Amino acid sequence: MHSKSSSIRTHRAATALAALLAGALALTACSGGDDKKKDDGGESGGATGSTVTLPKLDGANLEVAAVWTGTEQANFKKVLAEFEKRTGAKVTFVPAQDPIINFLGSKIAGGQPPDVAMLPQPGAIKQAVEKKWAKPLGADALKELQKNYSQGWQDIGKVDGKQYGVYYKAANKSLIWYNAKAFDNAGAKEPKTWQDLLTAAQAVYDSGVTPFSVGGADGWTLTDWFENVYLSQAGPEKYDQLAQHKIKWTDPSVKQALTTLAQVWGKKDFVAGGADGALQTEFPASVTQTFTGGEQPKAAMVYEGDFAQVNIGDTKAKVGTDAKVFPFPAVGSSAPVVSGGDAAVILKDSKAAQALATFLASPDAATIQAKLGGYLSPNKNVPDSAYPNPVQQTIAKALIASGDDFRFDMSDQAPQAFGGTPGKGEWKDLQDFLKNPKDVAGTQAKLEKDAAAAYGNGS
């Protein structure tokens, strides 16, 4: 369940990307006063001129399913409102649960599939095609995609050479956010290497603040930690082999990555609340507890993608001044660039569904949500100025600059049973590892057993 293109991408841009990020983020310290700016993109998004022609769809009704909640859902609804305004169609947002494939399965079994679903994994797109749920994109959507997306982002939305997915939302998952005051008080510096990260963590710990906040209740945060360490340490070719289960999880490269992770996860008092506390902390809380509590936040650093800004927005911390960010440090020879994303896939083919896919592939749709913050588009024709602060602009530039030279989140390429299901597979195995980071061999054995079952290749 992997995208073929991921295995032919290279890693050239990683170091350049990290350098670009580091350089630009260094410049943001004095800005950031503007990052809470809200833009009524839903109303004014079309006023700046339309780049895409949409049909009149008066009387058409569409349902769009996604797992997004809170601010993210509210912001996406503004994009849908603009589509309604331009076409006359009515669009209803359907809140879905993880794993979305199971949610869609029950909807389809009941004869009520949504018209379009936002699928968060290439593995899920492939499953939707195999189950004959997904419908290929039409000529208009294809034209819009080819105009606005690098080949790599087009390819991960393809199955057997046919285009099914429009990657509407991307994530730069190689970032560590930190509490600037906690770092200043500790005299800690932004790290470039894994060793530097451990040094900074020790300085923060010595100053009386716990170094790391980990959202361990959500298993996907742990797979993301692993992927960054593994990609940087083992390299992109091994990464692709493990993503496709062409090498086993019992491989020495996995042992090395888990042993490295244990230097953070297994160090007493380096993780807020200890392992038990982390396993009860959901992702949003892992972010907000890093940026609340004044001189005594629960932790100084939290690892996750650019989308953490949505949660930082729920605190008083300002991105660029109170909340800063550095690229995930190089564990091996170069810093990792891991991305993720959500693709729009049509489940009920119609003129209206195709028009929505076309709209979501356009810079118009992405620009509306970019202005609202906490969002990143792989669409290369979204202007940098659409993003609300210099940190966000830099993260967006870095993603686009990497072209096809990124690696897609490994667990998202895996069959959902292994890489995308709460309480099962890789999510559960890494939660158990967080609890007992000394058991590297046992963790590898469990990961391999679960992977072999999910990929159907025990060999």
CSV table of C-alpha atoms in Angstrom, one decimal:
chain,number,residue,atom,x,y,z
A,1,MET,CA,0.0,0.0,0.0
A,2,HIS,CA,2.6,2.5,-0.9
A,3,SER,CA,2.9,5.0,-3.7
A,4,LYS,CA,5.3,3.9,-6.3
A,5,SER,CA,6.6,7.5,-6.6
A,6,SER,CA,7.8,7.5,-3.0
A,7,SER,CA,10.4,4.9,-3.8
A,8,ILE,CA,12.0,7.0,-6.6
A,9,ARG,CA,12.2,10.3,-4.7
A,10,THR,CA,15.5,11.4,-3.5
A,11,HIS,CA,16.7,13.1,-0.4
A,12,ARG,CA,18.7,15.9,-1.9
A,13,ALA,CA,16.5,18.7,-0.7
A,14,ALA,CA,16.6,17.6,3.0
A,15,THR,CA,19.6,19.6,4.0
A,16,ALA,CA,18.7,22.6,1.8
A,17,LEU,CA,15.3,22.5,3.3
A,18,ALA,CA,16.6,22.4,6.9
A,19,ALA,CA,19.0,25.2,6.1
A,20,LEU,CA,16.2,27.3,4.5
A,21,LEU,CA,13.9,26.7,7.5
A,22,ALA,CA,16.6,27.5,10.1
A,23,GLY,CA,17.7,30.6,8.3
A,24,ALA,CA,14.3,32.0,7.8
A,25,LEU,CA,13.0,31.1,11.3
A,26,ALA,CA,15.9,32.9,12.8
A,27,LEU,CA,14.5,36.1,11.2
A,28,THR,CA,11.0,35.6,12.7
A,29,ALA,CA,12.0,36.4,16.3
A,30,CYS,CA,11.1,40.1,15.9
A,31,SER,CA,7.8,39.5,14.1
A,32,GLY,CA,4.8,37.4,15.0
A,33,GLY,CA,2.6,40.1,16.3
A,34,ASP,CA,0.3,39.5,13.4
A,35,ASP,CA,-0.1,35.7,13.7
A,36,LYS,CA,-3.6,35.8,15.3
A,37,LYS,CA,-5.0,37.8,12.4
A,38,LYS,CA,-8.2,36.2,11.2
A,39,ASP,CA,-9.3,36.6,7.6
A,40,ASP,CA,-12.9,36.2,6.6
A,41,GLY,CA,-11.7,34.0,3.7
A,42,GLY,CA,-15.1,32.4,3.4
A,43,GLU,CA,-16.6,35.8,2.3
A,44,SER,CA,-13.7,37.5,0.6
A,45,GLY,CA,-11.8,34.6,-0.8
A,46,GLY,CA,-13.3,35.1,-4.2
A,47,ALA,CA,-12.9,38.9,-4.3
A,48,THR,CA,-9.2,38.7,-5.3
A,49,GLY,CA,-10.2,37.2,-8.6
A,50,SER,CA,-10.8,33.6,-9.6
A,51,THR,CA,-8.2,31.3,-11.2
A,52,VAL,CA,-10.6,28.5,-11.8
A,53,THR,CA,-13.8,28.2,-13.9
A,54,LEU,CA,-16.6,26.3,-12.1
A,55,PRO,CA,-20.0,25.2,-13.4
A,56,LYS,CA,-23.4,26.6,-12.2
A,57,LEU,CA,-24.7,23.9,-9.8
A,58,ASP,CA,-28.0,25.3,-8.5
A,59,GLY,CA,-30.0,22.6,-6.7
A,60,ALA,CA,-27.0,20.3,-6.3
A,61,ASN,CA,-26.3,18.9,-2.8
A,62,LEU,CA,-22.9,17.5,-1.7
A,63,GLU,CA,-21.7,15.8,1.4
A,64,VAL,CA,-17.9,16.0,2.3
A,65,ALA,CA,-16.6,13.7,5.0
A,66,ALA,CA,-13.4,14.4,7.0
A,67,VAL,CA,-12.0,13.6,10.4
A,68,TRP,CA,-11.2,17.3,11.1
A,69,THR,CA,-12.6,18.9,14.2
A,70,GLY,CA,-12.5,22.3,16.0
A,71,THR,CA,-10.7,25.2,14.2
A,72,GLU,CA,-9.6,23.0,11.4
A,73,GLN,CA,-13.1,22.0,10.5
A,74,ALA,CA,-14.4,25.5,10.9
A,75,ASN,CA,-11.8,26.8,8.5
A,76,PHE,CA,-12.4,24.2,5.9
A,77,LYS,CA,-16.2,25.0,6.1
A,78,LYS,CA,-15.2,28.6,5.0
A,79,VAL,CA,-13.7,27.1,1.9
A,80,LEU,CA,-16.8,25.0,1.2
A,81,ALA,CA,-18.9,28.2,1.7
A,82,GLU,CA,-16.9,29.9,-1.1
A,83,PHE,CA,-17.6,26.9,-3.4
A,84,GLU,CA,-21.3,27.3,-2.6
A,85,LYS,CA,-21.2,31.0,-3.4
A,86,ARG,CA,-19.5,30.4,-6.7
A,87,THR,CA,-21.6,27.5,-7.9
A,88,GLY,CA,-25.0,27.6,-6.1
A,89,ALA,CA,-24.5,24.0,-4.8
A,90,LYS,CA,-25.2,23.2,-1.1
A,91,VAL,CA,-22.3,21.4,0.7
A,92,THR,CA,-22.7,19.6,4.0
A,93,PHE,CA,-19.7,18.7,6.1
A,94,VAL,CA,-19.9,15.2,7.6
A,95,PRO,CA,-17.7,14.6,10.7
A,96,ALA,CA,-15.9,11.2,10.4
A,97,GLN,CA,-14.0,9.1,12.9
A,98,ASP,CA,-10.6,7.5,12.6
A,99,PRO,CA,-9.9,5.2,10.8
A,100,ILE,CA,-12.0,6.9,8.1
A,101,ILE,CA,-12.1,3.8,5.9
A,102,ASN,CA,-14.1,2.0,8.6
A,103,PHE,CA,-16.4,5.0,8.9
A,104,LEU,CA,-16.9,5.2,5.1
A,105,GLY,CA,-17.5,1.4,5.0
A,106,SER,CA,-20.5,1.7,7.4
A,107,LYS,CA,-21.9,4.7,5.4
A,108,ILE,CA,-21.5,2.8,2.1
A,109,ALA,CA,-23.1,-0.4,3.6
A,110,GLY,CA,-26.0,1.7,4.7
A,111,GLY,CA,-26.4,3.2,1.2
A,112,GLN,CA,-25.3,6.7,2.3
A,113,PRO,CA,-21.8,7.4,1.1
A,114,PRO,CA,-20.6,11.0,1.2
A,115,ASP,CA,-19.9,12.4,-2.3
A,116,VAL,CA,-16.3,13.3,-1.4
A,117,ALA,CA,-14.1,12.1,1.4
A,118,MET,CA,-10.8,13.6,2.6
A,119,LEU,CA,-8.5,10.6,3.1
A,120,PRO,CA,-5.4,11.1,5.3
A,121,GLN,CA,-3.3,8.2,3.9
A,122,PRO,CA,-2.2,6.9,0.5
A,123,GLY,CA,-3.0,3.5,2.0
A,124,ALA,CA,-6.6,4.6,2.5
A,125,ILE,CA,-6.9,5.8,-1.1
A,126,LYS,CA,-5.6,2.5,-2.4
A,127,GLN,CA,-8.1,0.6,-0.2
A,128,ALA,CA,-11.0,2.9,-1.5
A,129,VAL,CA,-10.0,2.0,-5.0
A,130,GLU,CA,-9.6,-1.7,-4.3
A,131,LYS,CA,-13.1,-1.7,-2.7
A,132,LYS,CA,-14.4,0.1,-5.9
A,133,TRP,CA,-15.6,3.0,-3.8
A,134,ALA,CA,-13.3,5.7,-5.3
A,135,LYS,CA,-14.0,7.3,-8.7
A,136,PRO,CA,-11.2,8.7,-11.0
A,137,LEU,CA,-10.9,12.4,-11.4
A,138,GLY,CA,-12.2,14.0,-14.5
A,139,ALA,CA,-10.5,16.2,-17.1
A,140,ASP,CA,-11.1,19.5,-15.3
A,141,ALA,CA,-9.7,18.3,-12.0
A,142,LEU,CA,-6.7,16.7,-13.8
A,143,LYS,CA,-5.9,19.9,-15.6
A,144,GLU,CA,-6.0,21.9,-12.4
A,145,LEU,CA,-3.8,19.4,-10.6
A,146,GLN,CA,-1.2,19.3,-13.4
A,147,LYS,CA,-1.1,23.1,-13.4
A,148,ASN,CA,-0.6,23.5,-9.6
A,149,TYR,CA,1.2,20.4,-8.2
A,150,SER,CA,4.6,18.9,-8.5
A,151,GLN,CA,4.7,15.4,-10.0
A,152,GLY,CA,5.4,13.9,-6.5
A,153,TRP,CA,2.2,15.2,-5.0
A,154,GLN,CA,0.2,14.1,-8.1
A,155,ASP,CA,1.8,10.6,-7.9
A,156,ILE,CA,0.8,9.9,-4.3
A,157,GLY,CA,-2.8,10.5,-5.3
A,158,LYS,CA,-2.6,7.8,-8.1
A,159,VAL,CA,-3.4,4.1,-7.9
A,160,ASP,CA,-2.3,1.9,-10.8
A,161,GLY,CA,-1.5,5.0,-12.8
A,162,LYS,CA,-5.0,6.6,-12.5
A,163,GLN,CA,-5.5,9.8,-10.6
A,164,TYR,CA,-8.0,9.5,-7.7
A,165,GLY,CA,-6.7,12.0,-5.1
A,166,VAL,CA,-6.3,15.8,-4.9
A,167,TYR,CA,-3.9,16.5,-2.0
A,168,TYR,CA,-5.6,19.5,-0.6
A,169,LYS,CA,-3.7,19.7,2.7
A,170,ALA,CA,-0.1,19.0,3.4
A,171,ALA,CA,2.0,18.7,6.6
A,172,ASN,CA,5.6,19.4,7.2
A,173,LYS,CA,6.1,16.8,9.9
A,174,SER,CA,9.8,17.6,10.6
A,175,LEU,CA,9.5,20.4,13.1
A,176,ILE,CA,10.0,20.8,16.8
A,177,TRP,CA,8.1,23.7,18.5
A,178,TYR,CA,9.6,25.2,21.6
A,179,ASN,CA,8.7,27.6,24.4
A,180,ALA,CA,11.1,30.5,23.8
A,181,LYS,CA,11.0,31.7,27.4
A,182,ALA,CA,11.9,28.2,28.7
A,183,PHE,CA,14.8,28.0,26.2
A,184,ASP,CA,16.0,31.5,27.2
A,185,ASN,CA,15.9,30.7,30.9
A,186,ALA,CA,17.9,27.5,30.3
A,187,GLY,CA,20.4,29.2,28.0
A,188,ALA,CA,19.5,26.4,25.5
A,189,LYS,CA,20.2,26.8,21.8
A,190,GLU,CA,18.3,25.6,18.7
A,191,PRO,CA,19.8,22.2,17.9
A,192,LYS,CA,21.1,21.1,14.5
A,193,THR,CA,21.9,17.5,15.4
A,194,TRP,CA,20.4,14.8,17.6
A,195,GLN,CA,23.3,15.3,20.1
A,196,ASP,CA,22.6,19.0,20.2
A,197,LEU,CA,18.9,18.2,21.0
A,198,LEU,CA,19.9,16.0,23.9
A,199,THR,CA,22.2,18.8,25.1
A,200,ALA,CA,19.4,21.4,24.9
A,201,ALA,CA,17.1,19.0,26.7
A,202,GLN,CA,19.5,18.5,29.5
A,203,ALA,CA,20.0,22.3,29.9
A,204,VAL,CA,16.2,22.8,30.0
A,205,TYR,CA,15.9,19.9,32.6
A,206,ASP,CA,18.6,21.5,34.7
A,207,SER,CA,16.7,24.8,34.7
A,208,GLY,CA,13.7,23.0,36.3
A,209,VAL,CA,11.5,22.5,33.3
A,210,THR,CA,10.6,19.1,31.7
A,211,PRO,CA,12.2,19.0,28.2
A,212,PHE,CA,9.5,17.2,26.1
A,213,SER,CA,5.8,17.0,25.8
A,214,VAL,CA,4.6,13.9,24.0
A,215,GLY,CA,1.0,13.3,22.9
A,216,GLY,CA,1.3,9.5,23.4
A,217,ALA,CA,-2.5,8.9,23.7
A,218,ASP,CA,-2.5,9.4,19.9
A,219,GLY,CA,-0.3,6.7,18.4
A,220,TRP,CA,0.3,8.6,15.2
A,221,THR,CA,2.5,11.1,17.0
A,222,LEU,CA,4.8,8.3,18.1
A,223,THR,CA,5.0,6.9,14.5
A,224,ASP,CA,6.0,10.4,13.4
A,225,TRP,CA,8.8,10.6,15.9
A,226,PHE,CA,10.1,7.2,14.7
A,227,GLU,CA,9.9,8.2,11.0
A,228,ASN,CA,12.0,11.3,11.4
A,229,VAL,CA,14.7,9.4,13.4
A,230,TYR,CA,14.6,6.5,10.9
A,231,LEU,CA,14.7,8.6,7.7
A,232,SER,CA,17.6,10.7,8.9
A,233,GLN,CA,19.6,7.8,10.4
A,234,ALA,CA,18.9,4.9,8.0
A,235,GLY,CA,18.5,7.0,4.9
A,236,PRO,CA,15.8,7.3,2.2
A,237,GLU,CA,16.3,3.9,0.5
A,238,LYS,CA,15.9,2.0,3.7
A,239,TYR,CA,12.9,4.2,4.5
A,240,ASP,CA,11.2,3.2,1.3
A,241,GLN,CA,12.1,-0.5,1.8
A,242,LEU,CA,10.6,-0.5,5.4
A,243,ALA,CA,7.5,1.5,4.1
A,244,GLN,CA,6.9,-1.3,1.6
A,245,HIS,CA,7.8,-4.0,4.1
A,246,LYS,CA,10.6,-5.2,1.8
A,247,ILE,CA,12.8,-5.3,4.9
A,248,LYS,CA,11.6,-6.6,8.2
A,249,TRP,CA,11.0,-4.6,11.4
A,250,THR,CA,13.6,-6.9,13.0
A,251,ASP,CA,16.2,-5.2,10.8
A,252,PRO,CA,19.2,-3.7,12.6
A,253,SER,CA,18.3,-0.3,11.2
A,254,VAL,CA,15.0,-0.4,13.2
A,255,LYS,CA,16.9,-1.5,16.3
A,256,GLN,CA,19.2,1.6,15.9
A,257,ALA,CA,16.3,4.0,15.5
A,258,LEU,CA,14.4,2.6,18.5
A,259,THR,CA,17.6,2.8,20.6
A,260,THR,CA,18.0,6.4,19.6
A,261,LEU,CA,14.4,7.3,20.4
A,262,ALA,CA,14.9,5.7,23.9
A,263,GLN,CA,17.5,8.4,24.6
A,264,VAL,CA,14.5,10.8,24.9
A,265,TRP,CA,11.6,8.5,25.7
A,266,GLY,CA,13.5,6.4,28.2
A,267,LYS,CA,15.3,9.1,30.1
A,268,LYS,CA,13.7,9.6,33.5
A,269,ASP,CA,11.9,12.9,33.8
A,270,PHE,CA,12.6,14.0,30.1
A,271,VAL,CA,8.9,13.4,29.2
A,272,ALA,CA,6.1,15.5,30.8
A,273,GLY,CA,4.1,13.2,33.1
A,274,GLY,CA,6.4,10.3,32.5
A,275,ALA,CA,5.4,7.6,30.1
A,276,ASP,CA,2.0,7.1,31.9
A,277,GLY,CA,1.2,10.8,31.7
A,278,ALA,CA,2.3,11.0,28.0
A,279,LEU,CA,0.0,8.0,27.2
A,280,GLN,CA,-2.9,9.9,28.6
A,281,THR,CA,-2.1,13.1,26.8
A,282,GLU,CA,-3.8,13.7,23.5
A,283,PHE,CA,-2.1,15.6,20.8
A,284,PRO,CA,-3.9,19.0,21.3
A,285,ALA,CA,-3.1,19.0,25.0
A,286,SER,CA,0.6,18.0,24.3
A,287,VAL,CA,0.9,21.3,22.4
A,288,THR,CA,-1.1,23.6,24.7
A,289,GLN,CA,0.7,22.4,27.8
A,290,THR,CA,4.0,23.5,26.3
A,291,PHE,CA,2.8,27.1,25.8
A,292,THR,CA,0.9,27.7,29.0
A,293,GLY,CA,2.0,27.9,32.7
A,294,GLY,CA,4.2,31.0,32.4
A,295,GLU,CA,7.7,30.4,33.8
A,296,GLN,CA,6.7,26.8,34.6
A,297,PRO,CA,5.2,25.2,31.5
A,298,LYS,CA,4.6,21.4,31.7
A,299,ALA,CA,7.3,21.1,29.0
A,300,ALA,CA,9.7,23.2,26.9
A,301,MET,CA,9.4,21.4,23.5
A,302,VAL,CA,6.8,19.5,21.5
A,303,TYR,CA,7.5,17.6,18.3
A,304,GLU,CA,4.9,17.7,15.5
A,305,GLY,CA,4.0,19.2,12.1
A,306,ASP,CA,3.1,22.8,11.1
A,307,PHE,CA,-0.5,22.0,12.1
A,308,ALA,CA,0.5,22.4,15.8
A,309,GLN,CA,0.0,26.1,15.2
A,310,VAL,CA,-3.8,25.6,15.3
A,311,ASN,CA,-3.4,24.3,18.9
A,312,ILE,CA,-0.8,27.0,19.8
A,313,GLY,CA,-3.6,29.4,18.7
A,314,ASP,CA,-5.7,28.2,21.6
A,315,THR,CA,-3.1,29.6,24.0
A,316,LYS,CA,-1.9,33.2,24.5
A,317,ALA,CA,1.5,32.3,23.0
A,318,LYS,CA,2.4,34.1,19.8
A,319,VAL,CA,4.0,32.1,17.0
A,320,GLY,CA,7.4,33.6,16.2
A,321,THR,CA,8.0,35.2,19.6
A,322,ASP,CA,6.7,33.0,22.4
A,323,ALA,CA,6.4,29.8,20.3
A,324,LYS,CA,9.3,29.2,18.0
A,325,VAL,CA,10.2,26.2,15.8
A,326,PHE,CA,13.3,24.4,14.5
A,327,PRO,CA,13.6,21.7,11.9
A,328,PHE,CA,13.8,18.1,13.3
A,329,PRO,CA,17.6,17.7,14.0
A,330,ALA,CA,19.8,15.5,11.8
A,331,VAL,CA,20.2,12.1,13.4
A,332,GLY,CA,22.3,10.9,10.5
A,333,SER,CA,24.0,12.8,7.8
A,334,SER,CA,21.1,15.1,6.9
A,335,ALA,CA,17.9,16.4,8.6
A,336,PRO,CA,14.7,14.5,7.6
A,337,VAL,CA,11.8,15.9,5.6
A,338,VAL,CA,8.7,13.9,6.3
A,339,SER,CA,5.4,15.1,5.0
A,340,GLY,CA,1.8,14.0,5.3
A,341,GLY,CA,-1.4,15.2,3.8
A,342,ASP,CA,-5.1,14.8,3.2
A,343,ALA,CA,-6.5,14.1,-0.3
A,344,ALA,CA,-10.0,14.7,-1.6
A,345,VAL,CA,-11.4,11.5,-3.2
A,346,ILE,CA,-14.7,11.3,-5.1
A,347,LEU,CA,-17.0,8.4,-3.9
A,348,LYS,CA,-20.2,9.4,-5.8
A,349,ASP,CA,-19.4,10.7,-9.2
A,350,SER,CA,-21.3,13.7,-10.4
A,351,LYS,CA,-20.8,17.1,-12.0
A,352,ALA,CA,-20.9,18.7,-8.6
A,353,ALA,CA,-18.4,16.3,-7.0
A,354,GLN,CA,-16.0,16.7,-9.9
A,355,ALA,CA,-16.4,20.5,-9.6
A,356,LEU,CA,-15.5,20.4,-5.9
A,357,ALA,CA,-12.4,18.3,-6.6
A,358,THR,CA,-11.4,20.8,-9.2
A,359,PHE,CA,-12.0,23.7,-6.8
A,360,LEU,CA,-9.9,22.0,-4.1
A,361,ALA,CA,-7.0,21.5,-6.6
A,362,SER,CA,-7.1,25.3,-7.3
A,363,PRO,CA,-5.0,28.0,-5.6
A,364,ASP,CA,-8.3,29.8,-4.8
A,365,ALA,CA,-9.5,27.2,-2.3
A,366,ALA,CA,-6.1,26.7,-0.6
A,367,THR,CA,-5.5,30.5,-0.3
A,368,ILE,CA,-8.7,30.9,1.7
A,369,GLN,CA,-7.6,28.3,4.3
A,370,ALA,CA,-3.9,29.5,4.2
A,371,LYS,CA,-5.0,32.9,5.3
A,372,LEU,CA,-6.7,31.4,8.4
A,373,GLY,CA,-3.5,29.8,9.6
A,374,GLY,CA,-2.6,26.3,10.8
A,375,TYR,CA,-2.7,25.0,7.3
A,376,LEU,CA,-0.2,24.2,4.6
A,377,SER,CA,-0.9,23.5,0.9
A,378,PRO,CA,1.2,21.4,-1.5
A,379,ASN,CA,-0.2,23.7,-4.3
A,380,LYS,CA,2.7,25.6,-5.7
A,381,ASN,CA,0.6,28.4,-6.9
A,382,VAL,CA,-0.6,29.5,-3.5
A,383,PRO,CA,1.2,32.8,-2.9
A,384,ASP,CA,3.5,32.9,0.1
A,385,SER,CA,1.8,36.1,1.2
A,386,ALA,CA,-1.4,34.1,1.8
A,387,TYR,CA,0.1,32.6,5.0
A,388,PRO,CA,-0.5,34.7,8.1
A,389,ASN,CA,3.0,34.9,9.6
A,390,PRO,CA,6.7,34.5,8.7
A,391,VAL,CA,7.0,31.1,10.4
A,392,GLN,CA,4.1,29.7,8.4
A,393,GLN,CA,5.4,31.4,5.1
A,394,THR,CA,8.8,29.7,5.7
A,395,ILE,CA,7.3,26.3,6.3
A,396,ALA,CA,5.2,26.6,3.2
A,397,LYS,CA,8.2,27.8,1.1
A,398,ALA,CA,10.3,24.9,2.4
A,399,LEU,CA,7.7,22.4,1.4
A,400,ILE,CA,7.3,23.7,-2.1
A,401,ALA,CA,11.1,24.1,-2.5
A,402,SER,CA,11.6,20.4,-1.7
A,403,GLY,CA,9.6,19.6,-5.0
A,404,ASP,CA,9.5,15.9,-5.2
A,405,ASP,CA,12.4,15.4,-2.7
A,406,PHE,CA,10.3,14.6,0.3
A,407,ARG,CA,9.2,11.3,1.9
A,408,PHE,CA,5.6,10.7,2.7
A,409,ASP,CA,4.7,9.7,6.2
A,410,MET,CA,5.6,5.9,6.5
A,411,SER,CA,2.7,4.8,8.6
A,412,ASP,CA,0.3,6.6,6.2
A,413,GLN,CA,1.7,4.5,3.3
A,414,ALA,CA,1.1,1.2,5.3
A,415,PRO,CA,-2.1,-0.8,5.3
A,416,GLN,CA,-4.5,0.9,7.8
A,417,ALA,CA,-4.5,-2.1,10.1
A,418,PHE,CA,-0.8,-1.6,10.7
A,419,GLY,CA,-0.2,2.2,10.3
A,420,GLY,CA,-3.5,3.9,11.0
A,421,THR,CA,-5.7,2.2,13.6
A,422,PRO,CA,-5.9,3.3,17.3
A,423,GLY,CA,-5.0,0.5,19.7
A,424,LYS,CA,-3.6,-1.7,17.0
A,425,GLY,CA,-0.4,-2.3,15.0
A,426,GLU,CA,2.4,0.3,14.9
A,427,TRP,CA,0.4,2.8,17.0
A,428,LYS,CA,-0.1,0.3,19.9
A,429,ASP,CA,3.4,-1.2,19.6
A,430,LEU,CA,5.1,2.2,19.9
A,431,GLN,CA,2.8,3.2,22.8
A,432,ASP,CA,4.0,0.0,24.5
A,433,PHE,CA,7.6,1.0,23.6
A,434,LEU,CA,7.1,4.4,25.2
A,435,LYS,CA,6.1,2.6,28.4
A,436,ASN,CA,9.0,0.3,28.3
A,437,PRO,CA,11.8,1.8,26.1
A,438,LYS,CA,14.3,-0.9,27.3
A,439,ASP,CA,12.5,-3.6,25.3
A,440,VAL,CA,13.9,-2.8,21.8
A,441,ALA,CA,14.0,-6.5,20.6
A,442,GLY,CA,10.5,-7.3,21.9
A,443,THR,CA,9.1,-4.1,20.3
A,444,GLN,CA,10.8,-5.1,17.0
A,445,ALA,CA,9.3,-8.6,17.1
A,446,LYS,CA,5.8,-7.2,17.8
A,447,LEU,CA,6.1,-4.6,15.0
A,448,GLU,CA,7.2,-7.3,12.6
A,449,LYS,CA,4.4,-9.7,13.5
A,450,ASP,CA,1.8,-7.0,13.1
A,451,ALA,CA,3.3,-5.7,9.8
A,452,ALA,CA,3.5,-9.2,8.3
A,453,ALA,CA,-0.2,-9.8,9.1
A,454,ALA,CA,-1.3,-6.4,7.7
A,455,TYR,CA,0.9,-6.5,4.5
A,456,GLY,CA,0.0,-10.1,4.0
A,457,ASN,CA,3.7,-11.0,3.4
A,458,GLY,CA,5.1,-12.8,6.3
A,459,SER,CA,8.1,-13.9,4.2
